[in-house]
Tab-separated table of C-alpha atoms (C1' of nucleotides) in Angstrom:
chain	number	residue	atom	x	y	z
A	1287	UNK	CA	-33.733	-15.787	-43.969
A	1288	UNK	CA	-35.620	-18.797	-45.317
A	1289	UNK	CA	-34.256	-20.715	-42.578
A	1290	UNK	CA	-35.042	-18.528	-39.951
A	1291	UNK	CA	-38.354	-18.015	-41.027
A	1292	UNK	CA	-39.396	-21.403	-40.992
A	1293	UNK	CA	-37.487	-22.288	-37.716
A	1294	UNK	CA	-39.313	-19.330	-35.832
A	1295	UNK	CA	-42.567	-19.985	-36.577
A	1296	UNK	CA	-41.819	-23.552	-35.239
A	1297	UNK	CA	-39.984	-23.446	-32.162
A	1298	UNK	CA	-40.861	-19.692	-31.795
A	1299	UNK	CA	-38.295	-16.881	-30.971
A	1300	UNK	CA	-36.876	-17.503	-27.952
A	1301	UNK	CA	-36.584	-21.565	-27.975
A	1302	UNK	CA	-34.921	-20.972	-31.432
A	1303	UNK	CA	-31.289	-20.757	-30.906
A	1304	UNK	CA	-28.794	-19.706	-33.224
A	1305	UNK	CA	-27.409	-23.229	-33.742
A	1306	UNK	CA	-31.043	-24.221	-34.753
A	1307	UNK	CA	-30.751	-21.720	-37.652
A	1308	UNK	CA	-27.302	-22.324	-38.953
A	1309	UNK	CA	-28.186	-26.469	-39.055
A	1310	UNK	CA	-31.099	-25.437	-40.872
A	1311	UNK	CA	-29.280	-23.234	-43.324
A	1312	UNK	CA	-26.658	-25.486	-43.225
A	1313	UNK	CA	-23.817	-23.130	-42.071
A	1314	UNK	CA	-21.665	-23.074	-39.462
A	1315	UNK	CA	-23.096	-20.635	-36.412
A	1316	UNK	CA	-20.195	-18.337	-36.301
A	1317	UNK	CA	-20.849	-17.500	-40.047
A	1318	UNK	CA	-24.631	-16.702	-39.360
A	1319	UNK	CA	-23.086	-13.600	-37.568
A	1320	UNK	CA	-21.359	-12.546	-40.512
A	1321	UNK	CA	-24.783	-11.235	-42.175
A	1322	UNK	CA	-26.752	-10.675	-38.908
A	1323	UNK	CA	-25.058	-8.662	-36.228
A	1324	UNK	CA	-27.612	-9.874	-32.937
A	1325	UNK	CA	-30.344	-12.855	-33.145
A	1326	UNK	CA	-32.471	-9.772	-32.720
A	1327	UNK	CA	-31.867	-9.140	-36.167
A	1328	UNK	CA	-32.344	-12.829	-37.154
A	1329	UNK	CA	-35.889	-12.373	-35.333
A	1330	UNK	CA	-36.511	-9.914	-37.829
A	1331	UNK	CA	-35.478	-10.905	-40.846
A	1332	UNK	CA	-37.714	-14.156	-40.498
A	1333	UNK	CA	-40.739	-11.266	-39.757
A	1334	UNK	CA	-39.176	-9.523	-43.604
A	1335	UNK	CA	-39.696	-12.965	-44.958
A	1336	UNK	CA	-43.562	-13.484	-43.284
A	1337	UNK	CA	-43.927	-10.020	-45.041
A	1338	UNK	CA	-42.437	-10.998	-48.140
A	1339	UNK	CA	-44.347	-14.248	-48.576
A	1340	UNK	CA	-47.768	-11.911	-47.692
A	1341	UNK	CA	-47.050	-9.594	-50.400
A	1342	UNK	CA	-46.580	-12.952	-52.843
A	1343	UNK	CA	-49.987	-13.580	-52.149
A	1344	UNK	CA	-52.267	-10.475	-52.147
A	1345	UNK	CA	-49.950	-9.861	-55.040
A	1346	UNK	CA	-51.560	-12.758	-56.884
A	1347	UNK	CA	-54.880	-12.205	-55.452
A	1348	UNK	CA	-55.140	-8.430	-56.827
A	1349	UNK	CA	-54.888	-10.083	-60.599
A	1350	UNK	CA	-58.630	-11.471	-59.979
A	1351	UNK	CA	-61.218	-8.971	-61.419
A	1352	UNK	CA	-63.271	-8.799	-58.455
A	1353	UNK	CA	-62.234	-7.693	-54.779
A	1354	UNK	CA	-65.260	-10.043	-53.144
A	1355	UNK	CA	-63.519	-12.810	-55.471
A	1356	UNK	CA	-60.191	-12.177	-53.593
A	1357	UNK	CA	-61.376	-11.871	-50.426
A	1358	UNK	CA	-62.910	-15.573	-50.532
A	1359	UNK	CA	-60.005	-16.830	-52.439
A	1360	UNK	CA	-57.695	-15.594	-49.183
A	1361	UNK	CA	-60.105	-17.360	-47.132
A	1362	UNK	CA	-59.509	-20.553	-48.932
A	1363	UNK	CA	-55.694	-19.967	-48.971
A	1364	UNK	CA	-56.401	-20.146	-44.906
A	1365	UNK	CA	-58.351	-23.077	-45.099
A	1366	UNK	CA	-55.833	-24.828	-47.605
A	1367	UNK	CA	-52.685	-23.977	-44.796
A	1368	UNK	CA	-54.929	-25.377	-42.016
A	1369	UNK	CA	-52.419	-28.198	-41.606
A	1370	UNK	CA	-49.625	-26.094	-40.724
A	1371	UNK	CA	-51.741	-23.616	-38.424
A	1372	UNK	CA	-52.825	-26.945	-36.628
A	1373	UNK	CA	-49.563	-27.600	-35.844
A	1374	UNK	CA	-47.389	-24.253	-35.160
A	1375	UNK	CA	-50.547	-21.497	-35.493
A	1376	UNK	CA	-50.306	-18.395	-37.750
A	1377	UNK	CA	-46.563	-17.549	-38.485
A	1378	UNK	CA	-47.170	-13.517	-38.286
A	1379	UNK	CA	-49.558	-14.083	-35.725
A	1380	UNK	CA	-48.098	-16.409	-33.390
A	1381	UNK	CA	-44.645	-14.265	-33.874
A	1382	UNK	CA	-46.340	-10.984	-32.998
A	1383	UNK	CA	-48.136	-12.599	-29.701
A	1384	UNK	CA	-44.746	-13.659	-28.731
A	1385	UNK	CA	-42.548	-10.744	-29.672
A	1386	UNK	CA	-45.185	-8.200	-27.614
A	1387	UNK	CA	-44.419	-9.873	-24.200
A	1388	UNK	CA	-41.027	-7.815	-24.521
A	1389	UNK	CA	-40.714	-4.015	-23.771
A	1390	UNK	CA	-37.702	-3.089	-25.548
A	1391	UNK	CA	-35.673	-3.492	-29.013
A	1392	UNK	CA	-38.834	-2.568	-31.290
A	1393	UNK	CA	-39.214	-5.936	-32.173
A	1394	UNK	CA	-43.155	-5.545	-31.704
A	1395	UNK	CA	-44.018	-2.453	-33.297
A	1396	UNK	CA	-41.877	-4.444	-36.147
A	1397	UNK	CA	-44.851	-7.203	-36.082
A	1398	UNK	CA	-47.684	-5.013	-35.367
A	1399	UNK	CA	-46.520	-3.462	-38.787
A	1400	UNK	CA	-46.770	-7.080	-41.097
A	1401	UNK	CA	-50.157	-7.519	-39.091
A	1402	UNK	CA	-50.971	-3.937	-40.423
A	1403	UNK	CA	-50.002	-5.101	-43.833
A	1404	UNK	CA	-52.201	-7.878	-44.386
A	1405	UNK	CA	-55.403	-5.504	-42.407
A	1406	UNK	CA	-54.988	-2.933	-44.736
A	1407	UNK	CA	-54.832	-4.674	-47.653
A	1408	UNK	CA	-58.325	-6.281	-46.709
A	1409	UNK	CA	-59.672	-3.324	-45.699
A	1410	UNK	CA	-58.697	-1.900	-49.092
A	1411	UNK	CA	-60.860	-4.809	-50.604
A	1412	UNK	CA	-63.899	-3.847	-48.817
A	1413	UNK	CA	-63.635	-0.233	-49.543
A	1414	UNK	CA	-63.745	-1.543	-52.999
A	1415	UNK	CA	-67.098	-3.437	-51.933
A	1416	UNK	CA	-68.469	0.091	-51.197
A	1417	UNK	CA	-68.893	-1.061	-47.774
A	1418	UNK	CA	-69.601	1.698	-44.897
A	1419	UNK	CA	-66.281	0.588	-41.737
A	1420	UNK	CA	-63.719	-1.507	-44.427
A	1421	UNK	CA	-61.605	-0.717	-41.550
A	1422	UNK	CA	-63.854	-2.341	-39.305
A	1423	UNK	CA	-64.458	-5.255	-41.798
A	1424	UNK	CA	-61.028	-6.147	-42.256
A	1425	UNK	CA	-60.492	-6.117	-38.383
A	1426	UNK	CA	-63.524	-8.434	-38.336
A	1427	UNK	CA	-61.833	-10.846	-40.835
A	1428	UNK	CA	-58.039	-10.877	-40.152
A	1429	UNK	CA	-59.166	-11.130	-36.238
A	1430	UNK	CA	-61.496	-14.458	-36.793
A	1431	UNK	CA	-58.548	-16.028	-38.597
A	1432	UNK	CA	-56.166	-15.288	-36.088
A	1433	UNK	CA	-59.024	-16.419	-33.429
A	1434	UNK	CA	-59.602	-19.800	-35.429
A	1435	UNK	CA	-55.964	-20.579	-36.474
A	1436	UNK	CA	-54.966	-19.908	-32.510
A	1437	UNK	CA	-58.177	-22.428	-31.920
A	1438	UNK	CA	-57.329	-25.107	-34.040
A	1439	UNK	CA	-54.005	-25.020	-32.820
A	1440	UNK	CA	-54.333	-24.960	-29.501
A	1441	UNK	CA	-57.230	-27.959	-29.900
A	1442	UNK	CA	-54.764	-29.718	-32.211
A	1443	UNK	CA	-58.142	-29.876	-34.704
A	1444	UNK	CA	-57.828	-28.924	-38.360
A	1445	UNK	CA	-61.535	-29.032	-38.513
A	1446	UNK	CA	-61.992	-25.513	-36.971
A	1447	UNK	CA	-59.889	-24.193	-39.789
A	1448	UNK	CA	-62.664	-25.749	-42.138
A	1449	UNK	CA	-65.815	-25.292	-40.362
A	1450	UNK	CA	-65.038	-21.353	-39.335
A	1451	UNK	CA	-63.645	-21.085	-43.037
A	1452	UNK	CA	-67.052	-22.018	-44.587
A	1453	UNK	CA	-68.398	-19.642	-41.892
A	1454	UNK	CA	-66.649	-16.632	-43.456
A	1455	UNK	CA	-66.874	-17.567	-46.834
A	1456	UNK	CA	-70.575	-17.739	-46.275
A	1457	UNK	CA	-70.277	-14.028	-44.761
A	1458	UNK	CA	-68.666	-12.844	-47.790
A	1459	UNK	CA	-70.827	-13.945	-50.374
A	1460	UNK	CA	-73.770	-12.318	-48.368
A	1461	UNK	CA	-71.866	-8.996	-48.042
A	1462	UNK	CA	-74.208	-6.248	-50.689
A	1463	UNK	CA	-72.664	-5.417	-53.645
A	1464	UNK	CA	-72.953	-1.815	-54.609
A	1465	UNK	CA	-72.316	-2.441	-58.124
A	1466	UNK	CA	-75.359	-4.455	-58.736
A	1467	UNK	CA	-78.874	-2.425	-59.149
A	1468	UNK	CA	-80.832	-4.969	-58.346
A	1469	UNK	CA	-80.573	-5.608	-54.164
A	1470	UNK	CA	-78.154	-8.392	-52.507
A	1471	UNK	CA	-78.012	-11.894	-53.926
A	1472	UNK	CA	-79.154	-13.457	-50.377
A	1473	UNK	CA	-80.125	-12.493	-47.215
A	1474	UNK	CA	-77.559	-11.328	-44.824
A	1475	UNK	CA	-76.512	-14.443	-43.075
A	1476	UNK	CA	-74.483	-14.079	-39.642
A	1477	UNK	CA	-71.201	-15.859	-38.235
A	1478	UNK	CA	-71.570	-19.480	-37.934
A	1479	UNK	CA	-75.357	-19.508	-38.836
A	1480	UNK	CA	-74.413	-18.918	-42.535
A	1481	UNK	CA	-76.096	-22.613	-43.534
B	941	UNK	CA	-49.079	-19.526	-8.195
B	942	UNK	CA	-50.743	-15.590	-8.530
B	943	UNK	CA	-47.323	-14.208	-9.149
B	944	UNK	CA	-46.653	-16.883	-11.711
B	945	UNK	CA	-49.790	-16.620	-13.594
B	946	UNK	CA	-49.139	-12.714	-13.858
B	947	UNK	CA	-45.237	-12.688	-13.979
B	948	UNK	CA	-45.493	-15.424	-17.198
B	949	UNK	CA	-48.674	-13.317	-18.554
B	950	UNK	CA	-46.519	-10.137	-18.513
B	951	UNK	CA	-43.066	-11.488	-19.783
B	952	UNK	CA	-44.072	-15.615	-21.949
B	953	UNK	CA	-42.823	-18.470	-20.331
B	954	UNK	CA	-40.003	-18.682	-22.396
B	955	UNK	CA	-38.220	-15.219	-20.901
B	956	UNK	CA	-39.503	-15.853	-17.472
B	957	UNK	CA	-37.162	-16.593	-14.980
B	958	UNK	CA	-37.555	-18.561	-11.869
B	959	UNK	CA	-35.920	-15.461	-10.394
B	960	UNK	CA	-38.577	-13.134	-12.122
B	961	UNK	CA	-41.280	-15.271	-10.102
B	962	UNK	CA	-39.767	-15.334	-7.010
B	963	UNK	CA	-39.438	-11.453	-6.858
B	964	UNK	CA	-42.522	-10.587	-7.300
B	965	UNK	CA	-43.634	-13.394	-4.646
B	966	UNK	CA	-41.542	-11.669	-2.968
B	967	UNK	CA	-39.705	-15.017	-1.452
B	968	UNK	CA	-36.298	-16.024	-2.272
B	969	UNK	CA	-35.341	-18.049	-5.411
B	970	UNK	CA	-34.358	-21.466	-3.561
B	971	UNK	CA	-37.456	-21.811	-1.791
B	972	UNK	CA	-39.550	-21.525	-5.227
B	973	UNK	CA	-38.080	-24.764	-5.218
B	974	UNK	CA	-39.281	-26.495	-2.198
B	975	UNK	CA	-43.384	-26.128	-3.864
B	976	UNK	CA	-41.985	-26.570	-7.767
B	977	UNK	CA	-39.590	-28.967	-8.754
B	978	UNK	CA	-38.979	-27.675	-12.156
B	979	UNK	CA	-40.111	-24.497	-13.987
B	980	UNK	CA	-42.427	-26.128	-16.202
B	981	UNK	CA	-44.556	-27.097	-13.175
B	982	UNK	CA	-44.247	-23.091	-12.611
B	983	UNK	CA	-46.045	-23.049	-15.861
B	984	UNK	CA	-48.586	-25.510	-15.059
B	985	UNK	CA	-49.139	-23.372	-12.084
B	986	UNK	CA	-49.825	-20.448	-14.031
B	987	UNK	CA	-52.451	-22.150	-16.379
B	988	UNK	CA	-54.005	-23.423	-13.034
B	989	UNK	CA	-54.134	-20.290	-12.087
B	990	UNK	CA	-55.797	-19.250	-15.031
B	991	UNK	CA	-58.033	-22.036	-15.350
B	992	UNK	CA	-59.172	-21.258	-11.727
B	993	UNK	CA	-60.127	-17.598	-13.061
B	994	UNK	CA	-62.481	-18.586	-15.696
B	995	UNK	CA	-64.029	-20.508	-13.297
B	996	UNK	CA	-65.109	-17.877	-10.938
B	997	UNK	CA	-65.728	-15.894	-14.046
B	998	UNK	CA	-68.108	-18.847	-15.740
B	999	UNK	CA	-69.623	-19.301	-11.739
B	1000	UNK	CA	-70.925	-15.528	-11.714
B	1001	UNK	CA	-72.085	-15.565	-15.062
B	1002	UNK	CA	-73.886	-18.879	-14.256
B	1003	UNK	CA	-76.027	-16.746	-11.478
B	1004	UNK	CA	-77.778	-14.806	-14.863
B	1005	UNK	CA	-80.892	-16.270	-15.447
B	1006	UNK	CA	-80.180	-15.688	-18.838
B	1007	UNK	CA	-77.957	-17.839	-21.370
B	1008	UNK	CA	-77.981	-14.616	-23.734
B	1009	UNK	CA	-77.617	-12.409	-21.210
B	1010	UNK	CA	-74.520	-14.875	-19.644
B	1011	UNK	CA	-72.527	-14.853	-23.386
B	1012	UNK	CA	-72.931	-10.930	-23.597
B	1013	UNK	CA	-72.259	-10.383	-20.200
B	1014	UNK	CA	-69.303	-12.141	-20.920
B	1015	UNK	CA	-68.549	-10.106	-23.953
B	1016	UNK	CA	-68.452	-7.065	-21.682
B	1017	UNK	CA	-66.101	-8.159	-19.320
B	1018	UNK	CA	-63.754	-8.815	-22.204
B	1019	UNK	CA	-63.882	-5.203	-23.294
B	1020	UNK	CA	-63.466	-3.717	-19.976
B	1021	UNK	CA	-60.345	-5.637	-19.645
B	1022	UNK	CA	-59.273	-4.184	-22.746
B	1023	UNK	CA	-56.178	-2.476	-21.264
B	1024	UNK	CA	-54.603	-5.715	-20.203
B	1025	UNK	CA	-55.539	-7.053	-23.565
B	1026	UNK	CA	-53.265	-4.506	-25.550
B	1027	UNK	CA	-50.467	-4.966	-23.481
B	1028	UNK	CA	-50.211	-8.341	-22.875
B	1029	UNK	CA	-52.942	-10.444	-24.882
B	1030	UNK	CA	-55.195	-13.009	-23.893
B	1031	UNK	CA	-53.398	-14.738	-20.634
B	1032	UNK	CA	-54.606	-18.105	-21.871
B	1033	UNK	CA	-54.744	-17.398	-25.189
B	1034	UNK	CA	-51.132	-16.103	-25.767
B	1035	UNK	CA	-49.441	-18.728	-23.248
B	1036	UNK	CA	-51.365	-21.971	-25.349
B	1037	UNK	CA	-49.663	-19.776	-28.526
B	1038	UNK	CA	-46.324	-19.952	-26.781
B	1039	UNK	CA	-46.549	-23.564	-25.309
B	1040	UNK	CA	-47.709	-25.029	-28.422
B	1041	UNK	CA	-44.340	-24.677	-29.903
B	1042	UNK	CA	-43.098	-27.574	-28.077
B	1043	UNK	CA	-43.102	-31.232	-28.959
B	1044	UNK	CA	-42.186	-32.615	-25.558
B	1045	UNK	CA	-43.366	-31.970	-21.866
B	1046	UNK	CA	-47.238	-32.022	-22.520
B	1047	UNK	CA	-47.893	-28.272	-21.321
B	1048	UNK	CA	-49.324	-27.613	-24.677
B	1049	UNK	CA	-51.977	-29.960	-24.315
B	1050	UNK	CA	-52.640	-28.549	-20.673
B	1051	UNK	CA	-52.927	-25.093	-22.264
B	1052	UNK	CA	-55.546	-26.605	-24.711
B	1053	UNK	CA	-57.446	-27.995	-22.025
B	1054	UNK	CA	-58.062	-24.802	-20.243
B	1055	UNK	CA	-59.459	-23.478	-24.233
B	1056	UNK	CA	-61.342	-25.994	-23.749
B	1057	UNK	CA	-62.933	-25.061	-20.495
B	1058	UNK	CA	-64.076	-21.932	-21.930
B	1059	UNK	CA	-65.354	-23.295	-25.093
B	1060	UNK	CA	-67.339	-25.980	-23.513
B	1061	UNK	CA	-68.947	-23.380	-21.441
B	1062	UNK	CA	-69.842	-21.063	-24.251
B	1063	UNK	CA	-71.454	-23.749	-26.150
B	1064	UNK	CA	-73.368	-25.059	-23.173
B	1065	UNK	CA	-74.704	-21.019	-23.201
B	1066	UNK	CA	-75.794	-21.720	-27.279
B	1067	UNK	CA	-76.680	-24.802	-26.378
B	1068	UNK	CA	-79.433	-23.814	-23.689
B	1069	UNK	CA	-79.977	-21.089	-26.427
B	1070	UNK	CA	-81.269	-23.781	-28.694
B	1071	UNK	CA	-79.150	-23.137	-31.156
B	1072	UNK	CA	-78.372	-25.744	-34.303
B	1073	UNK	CA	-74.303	-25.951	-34.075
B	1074	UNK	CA	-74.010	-25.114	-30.066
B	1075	UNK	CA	-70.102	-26.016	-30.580
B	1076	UNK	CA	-69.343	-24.111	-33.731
B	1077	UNK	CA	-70.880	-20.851	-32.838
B	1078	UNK	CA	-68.562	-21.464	-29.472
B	1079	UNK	CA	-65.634	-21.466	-31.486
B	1080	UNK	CA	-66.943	-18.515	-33.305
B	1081	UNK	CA	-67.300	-16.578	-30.327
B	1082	UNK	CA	-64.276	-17.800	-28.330
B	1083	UNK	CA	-62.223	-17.415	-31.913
B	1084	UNK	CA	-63.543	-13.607	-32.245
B	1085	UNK	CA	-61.896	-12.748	-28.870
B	1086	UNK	CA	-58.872	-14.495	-29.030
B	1087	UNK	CA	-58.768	-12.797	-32.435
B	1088	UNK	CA	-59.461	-9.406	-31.416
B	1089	UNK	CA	-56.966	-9.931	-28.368
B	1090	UNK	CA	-54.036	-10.858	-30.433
B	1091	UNK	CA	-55.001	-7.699	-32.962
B	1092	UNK	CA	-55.531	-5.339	-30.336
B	1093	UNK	CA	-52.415	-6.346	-28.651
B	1094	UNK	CA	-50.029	-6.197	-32.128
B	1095	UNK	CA	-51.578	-3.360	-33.010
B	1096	UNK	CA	-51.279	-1.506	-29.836
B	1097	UNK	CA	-54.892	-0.438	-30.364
B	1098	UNK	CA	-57.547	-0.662	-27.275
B	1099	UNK	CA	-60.538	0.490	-29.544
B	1100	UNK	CA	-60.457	-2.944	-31.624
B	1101	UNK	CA	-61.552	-4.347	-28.192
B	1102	UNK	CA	-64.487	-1.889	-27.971
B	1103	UNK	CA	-64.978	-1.884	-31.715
B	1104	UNK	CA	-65.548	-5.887	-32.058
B	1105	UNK	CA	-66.914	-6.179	-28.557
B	1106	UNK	CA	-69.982	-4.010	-29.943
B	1107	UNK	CA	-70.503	-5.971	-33.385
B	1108	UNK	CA	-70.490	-9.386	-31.157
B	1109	UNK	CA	-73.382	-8.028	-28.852
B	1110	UNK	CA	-75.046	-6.992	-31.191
B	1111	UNK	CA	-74.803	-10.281	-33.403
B	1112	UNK	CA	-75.801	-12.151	-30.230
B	1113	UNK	CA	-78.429	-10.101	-29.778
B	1114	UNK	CA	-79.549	-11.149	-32.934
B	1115	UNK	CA	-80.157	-14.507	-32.499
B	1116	UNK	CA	-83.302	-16.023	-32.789
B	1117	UNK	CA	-84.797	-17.073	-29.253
B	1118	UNK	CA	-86.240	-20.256	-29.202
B	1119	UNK	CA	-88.150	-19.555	-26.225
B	1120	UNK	CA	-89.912	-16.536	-27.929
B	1121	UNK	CA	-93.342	-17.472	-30.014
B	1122	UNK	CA	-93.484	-14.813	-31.880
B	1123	UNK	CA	-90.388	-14.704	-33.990
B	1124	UNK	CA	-86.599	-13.008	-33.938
B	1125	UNK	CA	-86.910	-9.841	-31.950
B	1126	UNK	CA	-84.900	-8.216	-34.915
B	1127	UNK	CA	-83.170	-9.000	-38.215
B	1128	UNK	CA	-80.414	-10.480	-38.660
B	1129	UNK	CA	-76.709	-8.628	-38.753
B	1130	UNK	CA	-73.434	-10.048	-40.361
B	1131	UNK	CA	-70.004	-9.526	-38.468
B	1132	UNK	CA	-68.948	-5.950	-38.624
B	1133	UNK	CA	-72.532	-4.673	-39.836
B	1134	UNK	CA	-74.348	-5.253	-37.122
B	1135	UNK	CA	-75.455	-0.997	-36.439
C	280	DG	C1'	-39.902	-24.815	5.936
C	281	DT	C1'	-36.547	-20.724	4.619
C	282	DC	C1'	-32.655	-18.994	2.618
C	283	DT	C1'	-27.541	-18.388	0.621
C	284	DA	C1'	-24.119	-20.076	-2.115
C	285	DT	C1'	-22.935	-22.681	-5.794
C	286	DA	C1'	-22.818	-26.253	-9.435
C	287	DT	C1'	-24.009	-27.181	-14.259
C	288	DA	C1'	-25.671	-26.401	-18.697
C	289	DT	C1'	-26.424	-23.725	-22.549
C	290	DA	C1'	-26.909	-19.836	-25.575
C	291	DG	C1'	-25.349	-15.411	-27.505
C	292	DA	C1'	-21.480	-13.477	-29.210
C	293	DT	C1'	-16.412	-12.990	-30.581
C	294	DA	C1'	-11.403	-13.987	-32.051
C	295	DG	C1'	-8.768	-15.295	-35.287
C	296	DA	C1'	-7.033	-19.030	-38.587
C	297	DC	C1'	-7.928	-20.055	-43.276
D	269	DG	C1'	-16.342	-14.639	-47.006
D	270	DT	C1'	-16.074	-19.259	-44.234
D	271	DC	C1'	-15.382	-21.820	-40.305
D	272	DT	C1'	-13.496	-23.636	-35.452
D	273	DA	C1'	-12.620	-22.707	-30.925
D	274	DT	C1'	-13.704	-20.132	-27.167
D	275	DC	C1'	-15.273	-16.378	-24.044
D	276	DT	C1'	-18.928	-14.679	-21.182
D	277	DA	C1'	-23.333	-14.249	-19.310
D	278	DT	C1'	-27.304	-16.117	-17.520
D	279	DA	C1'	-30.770	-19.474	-16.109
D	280	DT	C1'	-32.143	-23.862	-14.146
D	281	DA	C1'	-31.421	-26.521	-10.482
D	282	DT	C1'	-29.132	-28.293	-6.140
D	283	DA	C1'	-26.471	-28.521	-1.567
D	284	DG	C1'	-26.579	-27.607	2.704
D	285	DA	C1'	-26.645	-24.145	6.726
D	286	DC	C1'	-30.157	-22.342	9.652
DNA sequence: GTCTATATATAGATAGAC
DNA sequence: GTCTATCTATATATAGAC
C-alpha cells in the first residue's frame, strides 16, 4: 500500500502500471494480485494510505491547546512539503483531479471523501474559533492550498508554496478570537496584502 | 483541435484515445494521423486550444476600461461556468495536474506555460491597479480558482464555485484604488469574511 | 487528402507450478 | 502464500488502396 501510494502520486493512476508497483514493493506482479483483486483496488488502497497519513497529522495537530495554533502549524506542514508538491503536486489532490475524469467504478466519490476529511477537520477548527461560515473558512483554506500547490507545480517554483504560505499564515493570525475580551490583536489583513 | 481540447478535458489525456478524438471529430482514426503524428502532439493541440481560449477571454476583458472591473469580471465568468467546473475541473488546470507527472516529452512545461499566460495577465490587471506585489496577488487569485475548481469538482459541489466566487469579489472590491484621493472606498475583508 | 486494415507494443489479469 | 509464464484486450501507429 506504501508502494502504491507513493508510485501514484508520482506517475499518477493511469501511467502507473502494475509492474511499477510490484518493483517498488519488490514483489513479483502476479503476487500483487494475490491481495488486490483489480488495479482499481490498488488505486484505492494508495487513496486509504493518503487518508491514513492525513489522520497521522491532524492527529498530532489536535494535541496543541489552541485550534488557531493548529491551523498555522498545518500551514507550515504545507510549506515544509513544498518540495514534493513542486515536483508531483498534492497527493489527495492531484489523485482526486485525476480519478474524476472517469464516470464509473466509484473511484471519485472515494477521493472526494479524503478531500472531505481533511475540510472538515478544518472547518471543525474554525468552529472552535467561534467563527460565523467554518464551513466556508475551511473551503477558503484547503482550496488556496490546493490552488498554490497545483501553482507551484505546474510553474516548477517552490517559492509560491512559501510566499502564499506566509499569505495564509498572516490570515490566520488576523482571524478574531472570541475568547479574548479585549477586540482582535490586529487589523484584519486580506490575501496576499497581509505585510 | 476543438474535439481534442474537449474530448481530453472530459476523459485526461492519459484515458483518451486517438479513437475517442476522432469520433467526436467525427473523421476516421487514420486520418487523425495525416495532421498529428503522435498523440502527444494531440495533447499539445488541446492546450493550444486552450491557450487560444483565454486569449479571447483576456481580449474581451481587455475592452473594460477598468483593471478592477476586468479581474472581477473575470471572477464572474468563472462562476457561471461552474457546471463544467464540477464535472470536469479546470481544463488547464487539471490537464497541467495530469501532464506534470511526466519526466520526458516536455508537455508539462507547455501546460505551465499556458498558467502562465493567465497569471501574467492577472498581474498586469494588479499591476495597472497599483498594487505592491502585482505577481503574488496573481497567484493568489489564479491559486483561489484553481483551488476552488479542483474542490468543487471532488466534492461534486457547484455552490463552492458561487460560494468563493462571492468572497473573491468582494476582497477585490476591497482593494485600495490608487487612483482614488480620498481613501479605500471600504474596509478591508479577509478571505471567507468578506459579507 | 481520406479511409480501411493491420502491425506492434504493452498492460491488466490469470493459470498453475512450487 | 509466492512466483513464472502466458493469455487477452486494447491502444498507438503504419501501410497502402482509393
Amino acid at each position: 500500500m506504501a508502494a502504491a501510494a507513493q508510485v501514484v502520486h508520482r506517475q499518477g493512476a493511469e501511467r502507473t502500471t502494475i509492474a511499477d508497483i510490484a518493483r517498488a514493493a519488490d514483489v513479483p506482479v502476479g503476487n500483487v494480485y494475490y491481495y488486490f483483486k483489480t488495479k482499481d483496488e490498488l488505486v484505492k488502497a494508495a487513496l486509504a494510505e493518503h487518508a491514513h497519513q492525513l489522520e497521522l497529522l491532524t492527529g498530532e495537530l489536535d494535541r496543541l491547546g489552541d485550534p488557531r495554533e493548529r491551523l498555522k502549524r498545518l500551514v507550515e506542514t504545507w510549506v515544509s512539503q513544498r518540495d514534493v508538491a513542486v515536483r508531483y503536486g498534492c497527493p489527495t489532490g492531484t489523485l482526486a483531479s485525476e480519478l474524476d475524469k472517469r464516470d464509473e467504478g466509484g473511484l471519485d466519490e472515494e477521493a472526494g471523501r479524503v478531500i472531505r476529511l481533511l475540510v472538515d477537520w478544518v472547518a471543525g477548527q474554525f468552529a472552535q474559533l467561534g467563527q460565523p461560515d467554518p464551513e466556508g473558512l475551511a473551503l477558503t483554506l484547503v482550496g488556496a492550498y490546493q490552488g498554490m500547490s497545483l501553482l507551484a507545480n505546474a510553474l516548477r517554483d517552490p517559492t509560491v508554496m512559501t510566499r502564499q504560505g506566509e499569505r495564509l499564515l498572516g490570515w490566520l493570525g488576523s482571524l478574531p478570537d472570541p475568547l479574548a475580551t479585549d477586540g482582535p490583536p490586529a487589523g484584519d489583513s486580506p490575501p496576499g496584502e497581509g505585510r
